[in-house]
Amino acid sequence: MENGYDVIVVGLGGMGSAAAHHLARRGRRVLGLERFGPAHAQGSSHGGSRIYRQAYAEDPAYVPLLLRARELWEEAAANSGQDLFTATGGLVIGRPDAEPVAGTLRSAREWGLPHEVLDAAEVRRRFPTLTPSEAEVAVHEDAAGVVRPELAVRAHLDLAAAGGADLRFQEPVVTWEALPSGGVAVTTPRARYHADRLVVAPGAWAPGLLPGLVPLRVERRVMYWFAPRSGVQDFAPDRHPVYIWGGEVEGDEMYGFPALDGPDGGVKVAFHSRGGPADPDSLDRTVHATEVDAMRRHLGTRIPALAGELVRGAVCMYVNTADEHFVVCRHPDHEDVVVACGFSGHGFKFVPVIGEVLADLALEGATRHPIGLFDPARLRQSPSA
């Protein structure tokens, strides 16, 4: 058994890398364990871009965390020298009574966030790449933008290592246990490690490493990059915002980005809810022609300039809870263990503040941040869970 660590962090993707950084910067002896390499493309923390927004349709309770996350994104960028965040402004588009629009307005008004409500004609005038129907409106907020996931993970890993963290890759965790005498033990194919505290942030491998905590669904998702017919200039970050576009039927909600990777990189779009159950160890990583055709048809009525040539596609995973809210807490059965899972396809924008929360919980047992919404008791008590 290898001893001498204050905290072990299992999983060094988005949340785990940020937790390792925040723990190391507080002077703790940190061991980070990751089954793949640094900033890998096997889980959920990849794909080149993630939306950051503040007027949060999912629940107004997220807003204070988002405000703190923006501060920490800027801090991480300054400390790492990496360009992690691009301000683009953002739109939530849909019928006025649809939840994406109504929920966004609810959060914006409750927290006094700057925003505008645009009718379809005004959206088309200001953002001519987008063609909403006359029945749709959009909520616009200047604070929205793009976070770069691979760069962010690498930045947090570099900051953690600079703070003294011992980061070990290609070393999957087989088991962990809370010891009767206090502290924890973690076993990998290489060694058995001991620490006072454990942070478990395993992404799509949460069902295996956190059995019985809450029901979780791992689901496959596809990301697409299409070549604009008129060239990428119309999709530049100062002309084409990030957006979430509600659908008329379940599964049609999509989201997208400006052109971020030069004239040959394409413009990224994806469906939020289309995909099926997945096993992270046997995930179908092929992007099928039928999937590309379905997205192309969808773009034809919304962003016609993108309904053409596919540049590339990639597959990732969502790890969904029953209500699609996160699980972030001290383990209900083990006070020395902190868990973070079930980010349900909308968690990456929170990475630095969740890292801060996990460090708080591991070292202090509590946090000043509002995380009551993420208590797993809500799911264990829910008949629908």
mmCIF file of N, CA, C and O in Angstrom, residues 43-133:
data_model
loop_
_atom_site.group_PDB
_atom_site.id
_atom_site.type_symbol
_atom_site.label_atom_id
_atom_site.label_comp_id
_atom_site.label_asym_id
_atom_site.label_seq_id
_atom_site.Cartn_x
_atom_site.Cartn_y
_atom_site.Cartn_z
ATOM 1 N N GLY A 43 -14.437 9.933 -23.047
ATOM 2 C CA GLY A 43 -15.561 10.136 -22.144
ATOM 3 C C GLY A 43 -16.465 11.262 -22.592
ATOM 4 O O GLY A 43 -17.029 11.233 -23.690
ATOM 5 N N SER A 44 -16.584 12.299 -21.742
ATOM 6 C CA SER A 44 -17.496 13.409 -22.012
ATOM 7 C C SER A 44 -16.792 14.754 -22.137
ATOM 8 O O SER A 44 -17.413 15.722 -22.570
ATOM 9 N N SER A 45 -15.530 14.857 -21.726
ATOM 10 C CA SER A 45 -14.838 16.151 -21.679
ATOM 11 C C SER A 45 -13.999 16.388 -22.929
ATOM 12 O O SER A 45 -12.797 16.626 -22.852
ATOM 13 N N HIS A 46 -14.642 16.322 -24.088
ATOM 14 C CA HIS A 46 -13.932 16.548 -25.344
ATOM 15 C C HIS A 46 -14.913 17.074 -26.377
ATOM 16 O O HIS A 46 -16.083 17.282 -26.092
ATOM 17 N N GLY A 47 -14.425 17.338 -27.576
ATOM 18 C CA GLY A 47 -15.288 17.837 -28.637
ATOM 19 C C GLY A 47 -15.016 19.280 -29.012
ATOM 20 O O GLY A 47 -15.738 19.856 -29.824
ATOM 21 N N GLY A 48 -13.995 19.895 -28.400
ATOM 22 C CA GLY A 48 -13.544 21.204 -28.836
ATOM 23 C C GLY A 48 -14.279 22.391 -28.284
ATOM 24 O O GLY A 48 -13.734 23.507 -28.263
ATOM 25 N N SER A 49 -15.528 22.240 -27.839
ATOM 26 C CA SER A 49 -16.299 23.398 -27.396
ATOM 27 C C SER A 49 -17.443 22.964 -26.486
ATOM 28 O O SER A 49 -18.018 21.890 -26.648
ATOM 29 N N ARG A 50 -17.756 23.826 -25.526
ATOM 30 C CA ARG A 50 -18.925 23.686 -24.669
ATOM 31 C C ARG A 50 -19.548 25.060 -24.476
ATOM 32 O O ARG A 50 -18.846 26.066 -24.402
ATOM 33 N N ILE A 51 -20.865 25.103 -24.367
ATOM 34 C CA ILE A 51 -21.564 26.368 -24.168
ATOM 35 C C ILE A 51 -21.472 26.788 -22.706
ATOM 36 O O ILE A 51 -21.673 25.979 -21.793
ATOM 37 N N TYR A 52 -21.165 28.073 -22.504
ATOM 38 C CA TYR A 52 -21.316 28.704 -21.191
ATOM 39 C C TYR A 52 -22.463 29.703 -21.284
ATOM 40 O O TYR A 52 -22.533 30.493 -22.246
ATOM 41 N N ARG A 53 -23.376 29.668 -20.328
ATOM 42 C CA ARG A 53 -24.481 30.622 -20.267
ATOM 43 C C ARG A 53 -24.823 30.855 -18.804
ATOM 44 O O ARG A 53 -24.449 30.062 -17.932
ATOM 45 N N GLN A 54 -25.549 31.926 -18.523
ATOM 46 C CA GLN A 54 -25.891 32.266 -17.142
ATOM 47 C C GLN A 54 -27.384 32.215 -16.872
ATOM 48 O O GLN A 54 -27.795 31.787 -15.783
ATOM 49 N N ALA A 55 -28.209 32.648 -17.796
ATOM 50 C CA ALA A 55 -29.665 32.583 -17.623
ATOM 51 C C ALA A 55 -30.083 31.129 -17.833
ATOM 52 O O ALA A 55 -30.345 30.698 -18.956
ATOM 53 N N TYR A 56 -30.159 30.380 -16.744
ATOM 54 C CA TYR A 56 -30.154 28.918 -16.825
ATOM 55 C C TYR A 56 -31.556 28.356 -16.754
ATOM 56 O O TYR A 56 -32.217 28.398 -15.711
ATOM 57 N N ALA A 57 -32.019 27.782 -17.872
ATOM 58 C CA ALA A 57 -33.374 27.243 -17.939
ATOM 59 C C ALA A 57 -33.579 26.061 -17.007
ATOM 60 O O ALA A 57 -34.696 25.813 -16.552
ATOM 61 N N GLU A 58 -32.504 25.318 -16.725
ATOM 62 C CA GLU A 58 -32.638 24.091 -15.933
ATOM 63 C C GLU A 58 -33.122 24.366 -14.511
ATOM 64 O O GLU A 58 -33.866 23.584 -13.945
ATOM 65 N N ASP A 59 -32.699 25.482 -13.912
ATOM 66 C CA ASP A 59 -33.166 25.871 -12.579
ATOM 67 C C ASP A 59 -32.439 27.158 -12.194
ATOM 68 O O ASP A 59 -31.211 27.236 -12.363
ATOM 69 N N PRO A 60 -33.133 28.144 -11.655
ATOM 70 C CA PRO A 60 -32.444 29.358 -11.219
ATOM 71 C C PRO A 60 -31.394 29.104 -10.144
ATOM 72 O O PRO A 60 -30.479 29.926 -9.970
ATOM 73 N N ALA A 61 -31.487 27.981 -9.444
ATOM 74 C CA ALA A 61 -30.526 27.683 -8.380
ATOM 75 C C ALA A 61 -29.108 27.512 -8.906
ATOM 76 O O ALA A 61 -28.142 27.590 -8.137
ATOM 77 N N TYR A 62 -28.951 27.277 -10.200
ATOM 78 C CA TYR A 62 -27.620 27.133 -10.778
ATOM 79 C C TYR A 62 -26.886 28.469 -10.950
ATOM 80 O O TYR A 62 -25.661 28.487 -11.111
ATOM 81 N N VAL A 63 -27.609 29.563 -10.981
ATOM 82 C CA VAL A 63 -27.017 30.832 -11.395
ATOM 83 C C VAL A 63 -25.834 31.262 -10.530
ATOM 84 O O VAL A 63 -24.793 31.670 -11.070
ATOM 85 N N PRO A 64 -25.910 31.212 -9.183
ATOM 86 C CA PRO A 64 -24.724 31.616 -8.409
ATOM 87 C C PRO A 64 -23.480 30.796 -8.745
ATOM 88 O O PRO A 64 -22.364 31.329 -8.753
ATOM 89 N N LEU A 65 -23.648 29.528 -9.033
ATOM 90 C CA LEU A 65 -22.521 28.693 -9.421
ATOM 91 C C LEU A 65 -21.958 29.132 -10.767
ATOM 92 O O LEU A 65 -20.734 29.122 -10.980
ATOM 93 N N LEU A 66 -22.829 29.522 -11.679
ATOM 94 C CA LEU A 66 -22.372 29.979 -12.989
ATOM 95 C C LEU A 66 -21.603 31.289 -12.896
ATOM 96 O O LEU A 66 -20.608 31.491 -13.604
ATOM 97 N N LEU A 67 -22.034 32.183 -12.028
ATOM 98 C CA LEU A 67 -21.319 33.442 -11.854
ATOM 99 C C LEU A 67 -19.924 33.193 -11.289
ATOM 100 O O LEU A 67 -18.941 33.801 -11.731
ATOM 101 N N ARG A 68 -19.832 32.286 -10.322
ATOM 102 C CA ARG A 68 -18.518 31.942 -9.777
ATOM 103 C C ARG A 68 -17.678 31.188 -10.820
ATOM 104 O O ARG A 68 -16.454 31.405 -10.918
ATOM 105 N N ALA A 69 -18.307 30.330 -11.603
ATOM 106 C CA ALA A 69 -17.572 29.601 -12.635
ATOM 107 C C ALA A 69 -16.908 30.565 -13.615
ATOM 108 O O ALA A 69 -15.758 30.352 -14.024
ATOM 109 N N ARG A 70 -17.603 31.627 -13.995
ATOM 110 C CA ARG A 70 -17.017 32.595 -14.936
ATOM 111 C C ARG A 70 -15.763 33.221 -14.335
ATOM 112 O O ARG A 70 -14.740 33.373 -15.018
ATOM 113 N N GLU A 71 -15.807 33.574 -13.059
ATOM 114 C CA GLU A 71 -14.615 34.120 -12.401
ATOM 115 C C GLU A 71 -13.460 33.119 -12.444
ATOM 116 O O GLU A 71 -12.312 33.483 -12.717
ATOM 117 N N LEU A 72 -13.781 31.871 -12.178
ATOM 118 C CA LEU A 72 -12.736 30.849 -12.127
ATOM 119 C C LEU A 72 -12.236 30.471 -13.515
ATOM 120 O O LEU A 72 -11.060 30.100 -13.667
ATOM 121 N N TRP A 73 -13.091 30.541 -14.539
ATOM 122 C CA TRP A 73 -12.606 30.322 -15.904
ATOM 123 C C TRP A 73 -11.561 31.376 -16.257
ATOM 124 O O TRP A 73 -10.508 31.068 -16.845
ATOM 125 N N GLU A 74 -11.844 32.609 -15.914
ATOM 126 C CA GLU A 74 -10.896 33.678 -16.223
ATOM 127 C C GLU A 74 -9.610 33.509 -15.419
ATOM 128 O O GLU A 74 -8.503 33.732 -15.937
ATOM 129 N N GLU A 75 -9.737 33.095 -14.169
ATOM 130 C CA GLU A 75 -8.557 32.868 -13.339
ATOM 131 C C GLU A 75 -7.705 31.727 -13.894
ATOM 132 O O GLU A 75 -6.473 31.836 -13.977
ATOM 133 N N ALA A 76 -8.359 30.623 -14.268
ATOM 134 C CA ALA A 76 -7.617 29.482 -14.810
ATOM 135 C C ALA A 76 -6.928 29.857 -16.116
ATOM 136 O O ALA A 76 -5.795 29.437 -16.384
ATOM 137 N N ALA A 77 -7.596 30.654 -16.949
ATOM 138 C CA ALA A 77 -6.980 31.090 -18.198
ATOM 139 C C ALA A 77 -5.747 31.949 -17.928
ATOM 140 O O ALA A 77 -4.696 31.776 -18.559
ATOM 141 N N ALA A 78 -5.866 32.869 -16.979
ATOM 142 C CA ALA A 78 -4.740 33.741 -16.661
ATOM 143 C C ALA A 78 -3.577 32.951 -16.074
ATOM 144 O O ALA A 78 -2.410 33.175 -16.429
ATOM 145 N N ASN A 79 -3.882 32.005 -15.186
ATOM 146 C CA ASN A 79 -2.822 31.249 -14.512
ATOM 147 C C ASN A 79 -2.154 30.223 -15.418
ATOM 148 O O ASN A 79 -0.989 29.879 -15.227
ATOM 149 N N SER A 80 -2.899 29.732 -16.403
ATOM 150 C CA SER A 80 -2.352 28.700 -17.288
ATOM 151 C C SER A 80 -1.789 29.266 -18.585
ATOM 152 O O SER A 80 -1.059 28.577 -19.302
ATOM 153 N N GLY A 81 -2.177 30.499 -18.906
ATOM 154 C CA GLY A 81 -1.772 31.076 -20.183
ATOM 155 C C GLY A 81 -2.518 30.497 -21.370
ATOM 156 O O GLY A 81 -2.107 30.693 -22.518
ATOM 157 N N GLN A 82 -3.647 29.811 -21.117
ATOM 158 C CA GLN A 82 -4.441 29.193 -22.178
ATOM 159 C C GLN A 82 -5.701 30.004 -22.454
ATOM 160 O O GLN A 82 -6.310 30.559 -21.529
ATOM 161 N N ASP A 83 -6.104 30.045 -23.695
ATOM 162 C CA ASP A 83 -7.316 30.757 -24.104
ATOM 163 C C ASP A 83 -8.504 29.813 -23.924
ATOM 164 O O ASP A 83 -8.902 29.096 -24.847
ATOM 165 N N LEU A 84 -9.080 29.822 -22.735
ATOM 166 C CA LEU A 84 -10.096 28.826 -22.377
ATOM 167 C C LEU A 84 -11.519 29.278 -22.699
ATOM 168 O O LEU A 84 -12.398 28.440 -22.847
ATOM 169 N N PHE A 85 -11.754 30.576 -22.781
ATOM 170 C CA PHE A 85 -13.117 31.088 -22.901
ATOM 171 C C PHE A 85 -13.182 32.128 -24.008
ATOM 172 O O PHE A 85 -12.331 33.015 -24.087
ATOM 173 N N THR A 86 -14.209 32.004 -24.854
ATOM 174 C CA THR A 86 -14.467 32.983 -25.904
ATOM 175 C C THR A 86 -15.876 33.524 -25.739
ATOM 176 O O THR A 86 -16.848 32.751 -25.767
ATOM 177 N N ALA A 87 -16.014 34.822 -25.541
ATOM 178 C CA ALA A 87 -17.336 35.440 -25.433
ATOM 179 C C ALA A 87 -17.946 35.571 -26.815
ATOM 180 O O ALA A 87 -17.322 36.110 -27.729
ATOM 181 N N THR A 88 -19.157 35.064 -26.984
ATOM 182 C CA THR A 88 -19.843 35.116 -28.277
ATOM 183 C C THR A 88 -21.257 35.675 -28.170
ATOM 184 O O THR A 88 -21.880 35.968 -29.186
ATOM 185 N N GLY A 89 -21.771 35.782 -26.945
ATOM 186 C CA GLY A 89 -23.207 35.956 -26.782
ATOM 187 C C GLY A 89 -23.910 34.651 -27.072
ATOM 188 O O GLY A 89 -23.328 33.719 -27.662
ATOM 189 N N GLY A 90 -25.152 34.546 -26.629
ATOM 190 C CA GLY A 90 -25.871 33.293 -26.820
ATOM 191 C C GLY A 90 -27.365 33.504 -26.961
ATOM 192 O O GLY A 90 -27.925 34.493 -26.471
ATOM 193 N N LEU A 91 -28.000 32.572 -27.647
ATOM 194 C CA LEU A 91 -29.447 32.585 -27.856
ATOM 195 C C LEU A 91 -30.057 31.287 -27.353
ATOM 196 O O LEU A 91 -29.475 30.213 -27.527
ATOM 197 N N VAL A 92 -31.241 31.396 -26.765
ATOM 198 C CA VAL A 92 -32.112 30.246 -26.541
ATOM 199 C C VAL A 92 -33.354 30.496 -27.385
ATOM 200 O O VAL A 92 -34.059 31.493 -27.179
ATOM 201 N N ILE A 93 -33.604 29.607 -28.354
ATOM 202 C CA ILE A 93 -34.640 29.826 -29.366
ATOM 203 C C ILE A 93 -35.747 28.791 -29.193
ATOM 204 O O ILE A 93 -35.481 27.615 -28.926
ATOM 205 N N GLY A 94 -36.978 29.218 -29.375
ATOM 206 C CA GLY A 94 -38.102 28.294 -29.317
ATOM 207 C C GLY A 94 -39.408 29.045 -29.197
ATOM 208 O O GLY A 94 -39.444 30.277 -29.228
ATOM 209 N N ARG A 95 -40.479 28.303 -29.065
ATOM 210 C CA ARG A 95 -41.778 28.943 -28.838
ATOM 211 C C ARG A 95 -41.780 29.619 -27.472
ATOM 212 O O ARG A 95 -41.135 29.133 -26.531
ATOM 213 N N PRO A 96 -42.500 30.717 -27.311
ATOM 214 C CA PRO A 96 -42.448 31.473 -26.059
ATOM 215 C C PRO A 96 -42.817 30.666 -24.826
ATOM 216 O O PRO A 96 -42.297 30.916 -23.738
ATOM 217 N N ASP A 97 -43.719 29.679 -24.984
ATOM 218 C CA ASP A 97 -44.155 28.907 -23.831
ATOM 219 C C ASP A 97 -43.340 27.625 -23.630
ATOM 220 O O ASP A 97 -43.596 26.864 -22.689
ATOM 221 N N ALA A 98 -42.372 27.371 -24.496
ATOM 222 C CA ALA A 98 -41.552 26.165 -24.356
ATOM 223 C C ALA A 98 -40.574 26.349 -23.203
ATOM 224 O O ALA A 98 -40.100 27.454 -22.940
ATOM 225 N N GLU A 99 -40.241 25.251 -22.528
ATOM 226 C CA GLU A 99 -39.447 25.345 -21.316
ATOM 227 C C GLU A 99 -38.066 25.952 -21.530
ATOM 228 O O GLU A 99 -37.611 26.732 -20.679
ATOM 229 N N PRO A 100 -37.344 25.652 -22.615
ATOM 230 C CA PRO A 100 -36.045 26.313 -22.765
ATOM 231 C C PRO A 100 -36.139 27.830 -22.722
ATOM 232 O O PRO A 100 -35.315 28.499 -22.091
ATOM 233 N N VAL A 101 -37.143 28.401 -23.400
ATOM 234 C CA VAL A 101 -37.316 29.842 -23.410
ATOM 235 C C VAL A 101 -37.878 30.332 -22.086
ATOM 236 O O VAL A 101 -37.341 31.271 -21.470
ATOM 237 N N ALA A 102 -38.968 29.728 -21.621
ATOM 238 C CA ALA A 102 -39.604 30.172 -20.374
ATOM 239 C C ALA A 102 -38.656 30.026 -19.188
ATOM 240 O O ALA A 102 -38.586 30.900 -18.323
ATOM 241 N N GLY A 103 -37.918 28.921 -19.136
ATOM 242 C CA GLY A 103 -36.987 28.705 -18.026
ATOM 243 C C GLY A 103 -35.827 29.679 -18.058
ATOM 244 O O GLY A 103 -35.357 30.145 -17.014
ATOM 245 N N THR A 104 -35.343 29.991 -19.255
ATOM 246 C CA THR A 104 -34.262 30.968 -19.381
ATOM 247 C C THR A 104 -34.709 32.330 -18.883
ATOM 248 O O THR A 104 -33.989 33.009 -18.134
ATOM 249 N N LEU A 105 -35.907 32.741 -19.276
ATOM 250 C CA LEU A 105 -36.438 34.026 -18.805
ATOM 251 C C LEU A 105 -36.651 34.022 -17.304
ATOM 252 O O LEU A 105 -36.392 35.038 -16.623
ATOM 253 N N ARG A 106 -37.106 32.918 -16.764
ATOM 254 C CA ARG A 106 -37.318 32.825 -15.319
ATOM 255 C C ARG A 106 -36.016 33.080 -14.569
ATOM 256 O O ARG A 106 -35.966 33.866 -13.616
ATOM 257 N N SER A 107 -34.938 32.419 -14.992
ATOM 258 C CA SER A 107 -33.654 32.614 -14.323
ATOM 259 C C SER A 107 -33.128 34.034 -14.517
ATOM 260 O O SER A 107 -32.614 34.652 -13.577
ATOM 261 N N ALA A 108 -33.246 34.551 -15.741
ATOM 262 C CA ALA A 108 -32.739 35.895 -16.008
ATOM 263 C C ALA A 108 -33.449 36.936 -15.148
ATOM 264 O O ALA A 108 -32.808 37.843 -14.592
ATOM 265 N N ARG A 109 -34.752 36.804 -15.020
ATOM 266 C CA ARG A 109 -35.515 37.790 -14.248
ATOM 267 C C ARG A 109 -35.294 37.625 -12.750
ATOM 268 O O ARG A 109 -35.177 38.620 -12.023
ATOM 269 N N GLU A 110 -35.197 36.399 -12.272
ATOM 270 C CA GLU A 110 -35.001 36.174 -10.841
ATOM 271 C C GLU A 110 -33.665 36.731 -10.372
ATOM 272 O O GLU A 110 -33.559 37.268 -9.265
ATOM 273 N N TRP A 111 -32.644 36.639 -11.218
ATOM 274 C CA TRP A 111 -31.306 37.065 -10.818
ATOM 275 C C TRP A 111 -30.894 38.405 -11.430
ATOM 276 O O TRP A 111 -29.762 38.859 -11.221
ATOM 277 N N GLY A 112 -31.797 39.046 -12.140
ATOM 278 C CA GLY A 112 -31.481 40.345 -12.715
ATOM 279 C C GLY A 112 -30.367 40.292 -13.740
ATOM 280 O O GLY A 112 -29.547 41.219 -13.841
ATOM 281 N N LEU A 113 -30.336 39.226 -14.543
ATOM 282 C CA LEU A 113 -29.286 39.062 -15.537
ATOM 283 C C LEU A 113 -29.639 39.847 -16.802
ATOM 284 O O LEU A 113 -30.777 39.771 -17.281
ATOM 285 N N PRO A 114 -28.692 40.565 -17.374
ATOM 286 C CA PRO A 114 -28.979 41.296 -18.614
ATOM 287 C C PRO A 114 -29.400 40.343 -19.730
ATOM 288 O O PRO A 114 -28.754 39.318 -19.963
ATOM 289 N N HIS A 115 -30.470 40.684 -20.434
ATOM 290 C CA HIS A 115 -30.948 39.839 -21.513
ATOM 291 C C HIS A 115 -31.903 40.631 -22.401
ATOM 292 O O HIS A 115 -32.380 41.697 -22.006
ATOM 293 N N GLU A 116 -32.164 40.102 -23.583
ATOM 294 C CA GLU A 116 -33.144 40.659 -24.504
ATOM 295 C C GLU A 116 -34.042 39.537 -25.005
ATOM 296 O O GLU A 116 -33.578 38.402 -25.167
ATOM 297 N N VAL A 117 -35.283 39.863 -25.293
ATOM 298 C CA VAL A 117 -36.186 38.932 -25.976
ATOM 299 C C VAL A 117 -36.364 39.435 -27.409
ATOM 300 O O VAL A 117 -36.779 40.579 -27.623
ATOM 301 N N LEU A 118 -36.033 38.582 -28.365
ATOM 302 C CA LEU A 118 -36.074 38.949 -29.778
ATOM 303 C C LEU A 118 -37.152 38.153 -30.497
ATOM 304 O O LEU A 118 -37.291 36.949 -30.271
ATOM 305 N N ASP A 119 -37.901 38.804 -31.379
ATOM 306 C CA ASP A 119 -38.823 38.040 -32.212
ATOM 307 C C ASP A 119 -38.049 37.427 -33.378
ATOM 308 O O ASP A 119 -36.842 37.681 -33.568
ATOM 309 N N ALA A 120 -38.736 36.601 -34.151
ATOM 310 C CA ALA A 120 -38.056 35.853 -35.207
ATOM 311 C C ALA A 120 -37.412 36.782 -36.231
ATOM 312 O O ALA A 120 -36.288 36.534 -36.695
ATOM 313 N N ALA A 121 -38.097 37.861 -36.585
ATOM 314 C CA ALA A 121 -37.555 38.784 -37.582
ATOM 315 C C ALA A 121 -36.268 39.431 -37.082
ATOM 316 O O ALA A 121 -35.307 39.604 -37.851
ATOM 317 N N GLU A 122 -36.234 39.775 -35.797
ATOM 318 C CA GLU A 122 -35.038 40.404 -35.253
ATOM 319 C C GLU A 122 -33.879 39.414 -35.151
ATOM 320 O O GLU A 122 -32.725 39.778 -35.383
ATOM 321 N N VAL A 123 -34.174 38.167 -34.846
ATOM 322 C CA VAL A 123 -33.119 37.147 -34.850
ATOM 323 C C VAL A 123 -32.525 37.032 -36.248
ATOM 324 O O VAL A 123 -31.287 37.024 -36.418
ATOM 325 N N ARG A 124 -33.378 36.961 -37.249
ATOM 326 C CA ARG A 124 -32.884 36.811 -38.622
ATOM 327 C C ARG A 124 -32.093 38.037 -39.072
ATOM 328 O O ARG A 124 -31.116 37.924 -39.809
ATOM 329 N N ARG A 125 -32.494 39.214 -38.602
ATOM 330 C CA ARG A 125 -31.787 40.448 -38.990
ATOM 331 C C ARG A 125 -30.396 40.491 -38.339
ATOM 332 O O ARG A 125 -29.399 40.810 -39.003
ATOM 333 N N ARG A 126 -30.330 40.177 -37.044
ATOM 334 C CA ARG A 126 -29.065 40.314 -36.321
ATOM 335 C C ARG A 126 -28.135 39.119 -36.523
ATOM 336 O O ARG A 126 -26.913 39.258 -36.457
ATOM 337 N N PHE A 127 -28.746 37.962 -36.761
ATOM 338 C CA PHE A 127 -27.955 36.733 -36.904
ATOM 339 C C PHE A 127 -28.446 35.996 -38.149
ATOM 340 O O PHE A 127 -29.188 35.009 -38.058
ATOM 341 N N PRO A 128 -28.065 36.448 -39.337
ATOM 342 C CA PRO A 128 -28.666 35.941 -40.576
ATOM 343 C C PRO A 128 -28.366 34.486 -40.893
ATOM 344 O O PRO A 128 -28.979 33.930 -41.811
ATOM 345 N N THR A 129 -27.453 33.841 -40.153
ATOM 346 C CA THR A 129 -27.247 32.407 -40.343
ATOM 347 C C THR A 129 -28.419 31.598 -39.795
ATOM 348 O O THR A 129 -28.593 30.435 -40.170
ATOM 349 N N LEU A 130 -29.227 32.203 -38.913
ATOM 350 C CA LEU A 130 -30.301 31.489 -38.227
ATOM 351 C C LEU A 130 -31.643 31.861 -38.837
ATOM 352 O O LEU A 130 -31.903 33.036 -39.119
ATOM 353 N N THR A 131 -32.541 30.867 -39.008
ATOM 354 C CA THR A 131 -33.842 31.119 -39.645
ATOM 355 C C THR A 131 -34.976 30.559 -38.796
ATOM 356 O O THR A 131 -35.620 29.568 -39.172
ATOM 357 N N PRO A 132 -35.254 31.163 -37.643
ATOM 358 C CA PRO A 132 -36.390 30.693 -36.838
ATOM 359 C C PRO A 132 -37.714 30.936 -37.540
ATOM 360 O O PRO A 132 -37.837 31.820 -38.396
ATOM 361 N N SER A 133 -38.720 30.161 -37.173
ATOM 362 C CA SER A 133 -40.061 30.356 -37.724
ATOM 363 C C SER A 133 -40.713 31.559 -37.060
ATOM 364 O O SER A 133 -40.272 32.033 -36.009
#
